[in-house]
Amino acid sequence: MGSSTSVHNQNLEYADECVEKGVAAREKRNLKAALRFFEEALRIREMVYGPSADVNYSEPYISVLILVGEIHLWQSNVERALYFLLRASELLDPKLDLPSIRRTTAVTQFVNVTAGLVLVLNKIALDSDWQQHHDAATLRAALGGTHPLDMAEAQLQRAIEVVYRIEGTRSATLIPLFHMLARVLMARRRVMNALRVMQRCLGLTLH
């Protein structure tokens, strides 16, 4: 038992070291190295705990998923970005309804995941140049048949509801979320809805 625990701890320490090296490489804009370290950290954690274990709901694990998704997005690897950001969103969502939740890292993480997902989903739905070189049908299938803009709208509405409940209706966190939601609504030609959202955004900006 003692030996097993020791190996377990050593593996987790190695995963933490990989995260630290990944953060350092990202700060130096060495995205290839950062991605290698982050994905190694994810591999080790899933080897130790399994991909669906409760411990994987921890904030450090979700942070790494978000970082990996963001790097893939910067590199225009939309399929991989979608996979990691959706995974982070799925892990975060149950935490947001816990009675004990306050202004925690989980809220900030969910807002960050939402911003990344909206960028990815907009690209899938609207970028014709990108669509010519990628299998948009396969990506839409990964969304369960949901239109990318419908998913983007639902993700934004969920993030807005969470911020309302935890930070209040006057939170500045809402401003970028309202901006993104208005753009999604305009893309769906729901102009009046988009105008109402921008009026809410303007009210916060002038507050």
PDB file of C-alpha atoms in Angstrom:
ATOM      1  CA  MET A   1       0.000   0.000   0.000  1.00  0.00           C
ATOM      2  CA  GLY A   2       2.784   2.411   0.938  1.00  0.00           C
ATOM      3  CA  SER A   3       4.658   1.750  -2.292  1.00  0.00           C
ATOM      4  CA  SER A   4       1.482   2.248  -4.343  1.00  0.00           C
ATOM      5  CA  THR A   5       0.775   5.550  -2.602  1.00  0.00           C
ATOM      6  CA  SER A   6       4.344   6.691  -3.213  1.00  0.00           C
ATOM      7  CA  VAL A   7       4.113   5.963  -6.962  1.00  0.00           C
ATOM      8  CA  HIS A   8       0.709   7.677  -7.031  1.00  0.00           C
ATOM      9  CA  ASN A   9       2.135  10.826  -5.451  1.00  0.00           C
ATOM     10  CA  GLN A  10       5.204  10.784  -7.694  1.00  0.00           C
ATOM     11  CA  ASN A  11       2.990  10.630 -10.773  1.00  0.00           C
ATOM     12  CA  LEU A  12       0.917  13.576  -9.560  1.00  0.00           C
ATOM     13  CA  GLU A  13       4.046  15.569  -8.759  1.00  0.00           C
ATOM     14  CA  TYR A  14       5.299  14.870 -12.273  1.00  0.00           C
ATOM     15  CA  ALA A  15       1.958  16.026 -13.715  1.00  0.00           C
ATOM     16  CA  ASP A  16       2.201  19.246 -11.688  1.00  0.00           C
ATOM     17  CA  GLU A  17       5.747  19.808 -12.972  1.00  0.00           C
ATOM     18  CA  CYS A  18       4.491  19.367 -16.536  1.00  0.00           C
ATOM     19  CA  VAL A  19       1.818  21.996 -15.928  1.00  0.00           C
ATOM     20  CA  GLU A  20       4.414  24.437 -14.556  1.00  0.00           C
ATOM     21  CA  LYS A  21       6.682  23.839 -17.560  1.00  0.00           C
ATOM     22  CA  GLY A  22       3.703  24.252 -19.879  1.00  0.00           C
ATOM     23  CA  VAL A  23       2.757  27.583 -18.323  1.00  0.00           C
ATOM     24  CA  ALA A  24       6.362  28.789 -18.628  1.00  0.00           C
ATOM     25  CA  ALA A  25       6.538  27.729 -22.287  1.00  0.00           C
ATOM     26  CA  ARG A  26       3.199  29.416 -23.006  1.00  0.00           C
ATOM     27  CA  GLU A  27       4.429  32.661 -21.469  1.00  0.00           C
ATOM     28  CA  LYS A  28       7.408  32.492 -23.838  1.00  0.00           C
ATOM     29  CA  ARG A  29       4.978  31.899 -26.755  1.00  0.00           C
ATOM     30  CA  ASN A  30       6.464  28.452 -27.336  1.00  0.00           C
ATOM     31  CA  LEU A  31       3.058  26.911 -27.982  1.00  0.00           C
ATOM     32  CA  LYS A  32       4.374  23.614 -29.323  1.00  0.00           C
ATOM     33  CA  ALA A  33       6.299  22.920 -26.122  1.00  0.00           C
ATOM     34  CA  ALA A  34       3.442  24.184 -23.951  1.00  0.00           C
ATOM     35  CA  LEU A  35       1.006  21.831 -25.664  1.00  0.00           C
ATOM     36  CA  ARG A  36       3.364  18.891 -25.197  1.00  0.00           C
ATOM     37  CA  PHE A  37       3.728  19.545 -21.447  1.00  0.00           C
ATOM     38  CA  PHE A  38       0.001  20.156 -20.883  1.00  0.00           C
ATOM     39  CA  GLU A  39      -1.077  17.042 -22.750  1.00  0.00           C
ATOM     40  CA  GLU A  40       1.476  14.992 -20.811  1.00  0.00           C
ATOM     41  CA  ALA A  41      -0.019  16.337 -17.566  1.00  0.00           C
ATOM     42  CA  LEU A  42      -3.504  15.319 -18.713  1.00  0.00           C
ATOM     43  CA  ARG A  43      -2.257  11.875 -19.696  1.00  0.00           C
ATOM     44  CA  ILE A  44      -0.674  11.291 -16.287  1.00  0.00           C
ATOM     45  CA  ARG A  45      -3.744  12.468 -14.341  1.00  0.00           C
ATOM     46  CA  GLU A  46      -6.043  10.243 -16.367  1.00  0.00           C
ATOM     47  CA  MET A  47      -3.640   7.317 -15.957  1.00  0.00           C
ATOM     48  CA  VAL A  48      -3.736   7.798 -12.178  1.00  0.00           C
ATOM     49  CA  TYR A  49      -7.442   8.523 -11.711  1.00  0.00           C
ATOM     50  CA  GLY A  50      -9.192   7.488 -14.894  1.00  0.00           C
ATOM     51  CA  PRO A  51     -10.895   9.952 -17.272  1.00  0.00           C
ATOM     52  CA  SER A  52     -14.230  10.021 -15.428  1.00  0.00           C
ATOM     53  CA  ALA A  53     -13.114  10.031 -11.796  1.00  0.00           C
ATOM     54  CA  ASP A  54     -14.482  12.731  -9.487  1.00  0.00           C
ATOM     55  CA  VAL A  55     -10.997  14.147  -8.919  1.00  0.00           C
ATOM     56  CA  ASN A  56     -10.933  15.225 -12.552  1.00  0.00           C
ATOM     57  CA  TYR A  57     -13.480  17.867 -11.613  1.00  0.00           C
ATOM     58  CA  SER A  58     -10.745  19.697  -9.739  1.00  0.00           C
ATOM     59  CA  GLU A  59      -9.959  23.216 -10.848  1.00  0.00           C
ATOM     60  CA  PRO A  60      -6.303  22.543 -11.818  1.00  0.00           C
ATOM     61  CA  TYR A  61      -7.349  19.734 -14.170  1.00  0.00           C
ATOM     62  CA  ILE A  62     -10.024  21.902 -15.790  1.00  0.00           C
ATOM     63  CA  SER A  63      -7.550  24.786 -16.122  1.00  0.00           C
ATOM     64  CA  VAL A  64      -5.231  22.552 -18.146  1.00  0.00           C
ATOM     65  CA  LEU A  65      -8.102  21.451 -20.393  1.00  0.00           C
ATOM     66  CA  ILE A  66      -8.890  25.121 -21.063  1.00  0.00           C
ATOM     67  CA  LEU A  67      -5.245  25.972 -21.782  1.00  0.00           C
ATOM     68  CA  VAL A  68      -4.935  23.077 -24.223  1.00  0.00           C
ATOM     69  CA  GLY A  69      -8.175  24.131 -25.930  1.00  0.00           C
ATOM     70  CA  GLU A  70      -6.966  27.730 -26.226  1.00  0.00           C
ATOM     71  CA  ILE A  71      -3.636  26.679 -27.745  1.00  0.00           C
ATOM     72  CA  HIS A  72      -5.373  24.497 -30.323  1.00  0.00           C
ATOM     73  CA  LEU A  73      -7.651  27.457 -31.100  1.00  0.00           C
ATOM     74  CA  TRP A  74      -4.647  29.782 -31.574  1.00  0.00           C
ATOM     75  CA  GLN A  75      -3.177  27.186 -33.915  1.00  0.00           C
ATOM     76  CA  SER A  76      -6.473  27.034 -35.853  1.00  0.00           C
ATOM     77  CA  ASN A  77      -6.911  23.370 -34.906  1.00  0.00           C
ATOM     78  CA  VAL A  78     -10.633  23.817 -34.410  1.00  0.00           C
ATOM     79  CA  GLU A  79     -11.537  20.145 -33.975  1.00  0.00           C
ATOM     80  CA  ARG A  80      -9.114  19.669 -31.081  1.00  0.00           C
ATOM     81  CA  ALA A  81     -10.043  23.001 -29.524  1.00  0.00           C
ATOM     82  CA  LEU A  82     -13.698  21.990 -29.603  1.00  0.00           C
ATOM     83  CA  TYR A  83     -12.952  18.656 -27.934  1.00  0.00           C
ATOM     84  CA  PHE A  84     -11.005  20.097 -24.992  1.00  0.00           C
ATOM     85  CA  LEU A  85     -13.270  23.109 -24.416  1.00  0.00           C
ATOM     86  CA  LEU A  86     -16.406  20.963 -24.494  1.00  0.00           C
ATOM     87  CA  ARG A  87     -14.770  18.577 -22.019  1.00  0.00           C
ATOM     88  CA  ALA A  88     -13.970  21.474 -19.676  1.00  0.00           C
ATOM     89  CA  SER A  89     -17.513  22.825 -20.009  1.00  0.00           C
ATOM     90  CA  GLU A  90     -19.005  19.417 -19.213  1.00  0.00           C
ATOM     91  CA  LEU A  91     -16.859  19.099 -16.082  1.00  0.00           C
ATOM     92  CA  LEU A  92     -17.610  22.631 -14.895  1.00  0.00           C
ATOM     93  CA  ASP A  93     -21.347  22.694 -15.461  1.00  0.00           C
ATOM     94  CA  PRO A  94     -22.407  20.518 -12.478  1.00  0.00           C
ATOM     95  CA  LYS A  95     -20.208  22.579 -10.135  1.00  0.00           C
ATOM     96  CA  LEU A  96     -22.071  25.779 -11.024  1.00  0.00           C
ATOM     97  CA  ASP A  97     -25.292  24.612  -9.352  1.00  0.00           C
ATOM     98  CA  LEU A  98     -23.717  23.643  -6.026  1.00  0.00           C
ATOM     99  CA  PRO A  99     -25.365  25.521  -3.115  1.00  0.00           C
ATOM    100  CA  SER A 100     -21.955  26.457  -1.697  1.00  0.00           C
ATOM    101  CA  ILE A 101     -20.643  28.092  -4.873  1.00  0.00           C
ATOM    102  CA  ARG A 102     -19.616  31.721  -4.556  1.00  0.00           C
ATOM    103  CA  ARG A 103     -17.336  33.814  -6.760  1.00  0.00           C
ATOM    104  CA  THR A 104     -14.920  30.993  -7.357  1.00  0.00           C
ATOM    105  CA  THR A 105     -12.425  29.946  -9.964  1.00  0.00           C
ATOM    106  CA  ALA A 106     -15.157  27.738 -11.426  1.00  0.00           C
ATOM    107  CA  VAL A 107     -17.180  30.794 -12.491  1.00  0.00           C
ATOM    108  CA  THR A 108     -14.190  32.473 -14.132  1.00  0.00           C
ATOM    109  CA  GLN A 109     -13.267  29.213 -15.823  1.00  0.00           C
ATOM    110  CA  PHE A 110     -16.783  28.772 -17.189  1.00  0.00           C
ATOM    111  CA  VAL A 111     -16.780  32.294 -18.632  1.00  0.00           C
ATOM    112  CA  ASN A 112     -13.383  31.617 -20.250  1.00  0.00           C
ATOM    113  CA  VAL A 113     -14.568  28.279 -21.662  1.00  0.00           C
ATOM    114  CA  THR A 114     -17.682  29.960 -23.015  1.00  0.00           C
ATOM    115  CA  ALA A 115     -15.623  32.626 -24.813  1.00  0.00           C
ATOM    116  CA  GLY A 116     -13.429  29.963 -26.414  1.00  0.00           C
ATOM    117  CA  LEU A 117     -16.371  27.782 -27.417  1.00  0.00           C
ATOM    118  CA  VAL A 118     -18.217  30.703 -28.990  1.00  0.00           C
ATOM    119  CA  LEU A 119     -15.162  31.464 -31.150  1.00  0.00           C
ATOM    120  CA  VAL A 120     -14.937  27.825 -32.232  1.00  0.00           C
ATOM    121  CA  LEU A 121     -18.666  27.482 -32.898  1.00  0.00           C
ATOM    122  CA  ASN A 122     -18.804  30.734 -34.861  1.00  0.00           C
ATOM    123  CA  LYS A 123     -15.946  29.522 -37.043  1.00  0.00           C
ATOM    124  CA  ILE A 124     -17.679  26.209 -37.717  1.00  0.00           C
ATOM    125  CA  ALA A 125     -20.935  27.940 -38.580  1.00  0.00           C
ATOM    126  CA  LEU A 126     -19.852  31.081 -40.433  1.00  0.00           C
ATOM    127  CA  ASP A 127     -16.341  30.821 -41.870  1.00  0.00           C
ATOM    128  CA  SER A 128     -16.864  29.597 -45.457  1.00  0.00           C
ATOM    129  CA  ASP A 129     -13.113  29.554 -46.197  1.00  0.00           C
ATOM    130  CA  TRP A 130     -12.528  27.315 -43.210  1.00  0.00           C
ATOM    131  CA  GLN A 131     -15.479  25.082 -44.118  1.00  0.00           C
ATOM    132  CA  GLN A 132     -14.013  24.418 -47.575  1.00  0.00           C
ATOM    133  CA  HIS A 133     -10.985  22.763 -45.981  1.00  0.00           C
ATOM    134  CA  HIS A 134     -12.602  20.992 -43.032  1.00  0.00           C
ATOM    135  CA  ASP A 135     -15.330  18.467 -42.457  1.00  0.00           C
ATOM    136  CA  ALA A 136     -17.985  20.682 -40.906  1.00  0.00           C
ATOM    137  CA  ALA A 137     -20.527  17.838 -41.031  1.00  0.00           C
ATOM    138  CA  THR A 138     -18.352  15.695 -38.757  1.00  0.00           C
ATOM    139  CA  LEU A 139     -17.944  18.583 -36.332  1.00  0.00           C
ATOM    140  CA  ARG A 140     -21.678  19.198 -36.255  1.00  0.00           C
ATOM    141  CA  ALA A 141     -22.197  15.517 -35.537  1.00  0.00           C
ATOM    142  CA  ALA A 142     -19.879  15.965 -32.544  1.00  0.00           C
ATOM    143  CA  LEU A 143     -22.343  18.599 -31.310  1.00  0.00           C
ATOM    144  CA  GLY A 144     -25.150  16.051 -31.272  1.00  0.00           C
ATOM    145  CA  GLY A 145     -26.804  17.487 -34.358  1.00  0.00           C
ATOM    146  CA  THR A 146     -27.214  20.893 -32.721  1.00  0.00           C
ATOM    147  CA  HIS A 147     -26.466  23.877 -34.938  1.00  0.00           C
ATOM    148  CA  PRO A 148     -23.201  25.501 -33.776  1.00  0.00           C
ATOM    149  CA  LEU A 149     -24.863  28.906 -33.274  1.00  0.00           C
ATOM    150  CA  ASP A 150     -27.677  27.358 -31.239  1.00  0.00           C
ATOM    151  CA  MET A 151     -25.075  25.749 -29.003  1.00  0.00           C
ATOM    152  CA  ALA A 152     -23.180  29.039 -28.749  1.00  0.00           C
ATOM    153  CA  GLU A 153     -26.366  30.847 -27.711  1.00  0.00           C
ATOM    154  CA  ALA A 154     -27.213  28.183 -25.108  1.00  0.00           C
ATOM    155  CA  GLN A 155     -23.669  28.291 -23.691  1.00  0.00           C
ATOM    156  CA  LEU A 156     -23.795  32.087 -23.403  1.00  0.00           C
ATOM    157  CA  GLN A 157     -27.240  32.057 -21.788  1.00  0.00           C
ATOM    158  CA  ARG A 158     -25.978  29.520 -19.258  1.00  0.00           C
ATOM    159  CA  ALA A 159     -22.918  31.658 -18.471  1.00  0.00           C
ATOM    160  CA  ILE A 160     -25.081  34.789 -18.095  1.00  0.00           C
ATOM    161  CA  GLU A 161     -27.465  32.952 -15.757  1.00  0.00           C
ATOM    162  CA  VAL A 162     -24.542  31.779 -13.612  1.00  0.00           C
ATOM    163  CA  VAL A 163     -23.064  35.291 -13.379  1.00  0.00           C
ATOM    164  CA  TYR A 164     -26.491  36.762 -12.552  1.00  0.00           C
ATOM    165  CA  ARG A 165     -26.951  34.269  -9.721  1.00  0.00           C
ATOM    166  CA  ILE A 166     -23.473  34.438  -8.232  1.00  0.00           C
ATOM    167  CA  GLU A 167     -22.177  37.944  -8.986  1.00  0.00           C
ATOM    168  CA  GLY A 168     -25.411  39.866  -9.513  1.00  0.00           C
ATOM    169  CA  THR A 169     -27.122  41.571 -12.422  1.00  0.00           C
ATOM    170  CA  ARG A 170     -24.690  44.521 -12.449  1.00  0.00           C
ATOM    171  CA  SER A 171     -21.507  42.462 -12.744  1.00  0.00           C
ATOM    172  CA  ALA A 172     -18.987  43.738 -15.310  1.00  0.00           C
ATOM    173  CA  THR A 173     -18.376  40.087 -16.229  1.00  0.00           C
ATOM    174  CA  LEU A 174     -21.650  40.269 -18.148  1.00  0.00           C
ATOM    175  CA  ILE A 175     -20.421  42.873 -20.646  1.00  0.00           C
ATOM    176  CA  PRO A 176     -18.306  40.577 -22.891  1.00  0.00           C
ATOM    177  CA  LEU A 177     -20.938  37.856 -22.589  1.00  0.00           C
ATOM    178  CA  PHE A 178     -23.644  40.257 -23.821  1.00  0.00           C
ATOM    179  CA  HIS A 179     -21.390  41.358 -26.697  1.00  0.00           C
ATOM    180  CA  MET A 180     -20.855  37.762 -27.786  1.00  0.00           C
ATOM    181  CA  LEU A 181     -24.539  36.909 -27.437  1.00  0.00           C
ATOM    182  CA  ALA A 182     -25.564  39.908 -29.541  1.00  0.00           C
ATOM    183  CA  ARG A 183     -23.177  38.838 -32.317  1.00  0.00           C
ATOM    184  CA  VAL A 184     -24.576  35.299 -32.267  1.00  0.00           C
ATOM    185  CA  LEU A 185     -28.143  36.617 -32.427  1.00  0.00           C
ATOM    186  CA  MET A 186     -27.244  38.899 -35.343  1.00  0.00           C
ATOM    187  CA  ALA A 187     -25.729  35.936 -37.178  1.00  0.00           C
ATOM    188  CA  ARG A 188     -29.083  34.187 -36.697  1.00  0.00           C
ATOM    189  CA  ARG A 189     -30.841  37.322 -38.058  1.00  0.00           C
ATOM    190  CA  ARG A 190     -32.657  37.847 -34.771  1.00  0.00           C
ATOM    191  CA  VAL A 191     -32.043  41.567 -34.904  1.00  0.00           C
ATOM    192  CA  MET A 192     -34.555  42.718 -32.282  1.00  0.00           C
ATOM    193  CA  ASN A 193     -33.235  40.192 -29.770  1.00  0.00           C
ATOM    194  CA  ALA A 194     -29.687  41.371 -30.475  1.00  0.00           C
ATOM    195  CA  LEU A 195     -30.698  45.006 -29.935  1.00  0.00           C
ATOM    196  CA  ARG A 196     -32.281  44.196 -26.579  1.00  0.00           C
ATOM    197  CA  VAL A 197     -29.105  42.417 -25.476  1.00  0.00           C
ATOM    198  CA  MET A 198     -26.974  45.396 -26.535  1.00  0.00           C
ATOM    199  CA  GLN A 199     -29.270  47.742 -24.592  1.00  0.00           C
ATOM    200  CA  ARG A 200     -28.612  45.654 -21.484  1.00  0.00           C
ATOM    201  CA  CYS A 201     -24.887  45.779 -22.242  1.00  0.00           C
ATOM    202  CA  LEU A 202     -25.007  49.564 -22.688  1.00  0.00           C
ATOM    203  CA  GLY A 203     -26.785  49.927 -19.364  1.00  0.00           C
ATOM    204  CA  LEU A 204     -23.948  48.082 -17.636  1.00  0.00           C
ATOM    205  CA  THR A 205     -21.286  50.068 -19.474  1.00  0.00           C
ATOM    206  CA  LEU A 206     -22.812  53.399 -18.418  1.00  0.00           C
ATOM    207  CA  HIS A 207     -23.500  52.255 -14.839  1.00  0.00           C
TER     208      HIS A 207
END
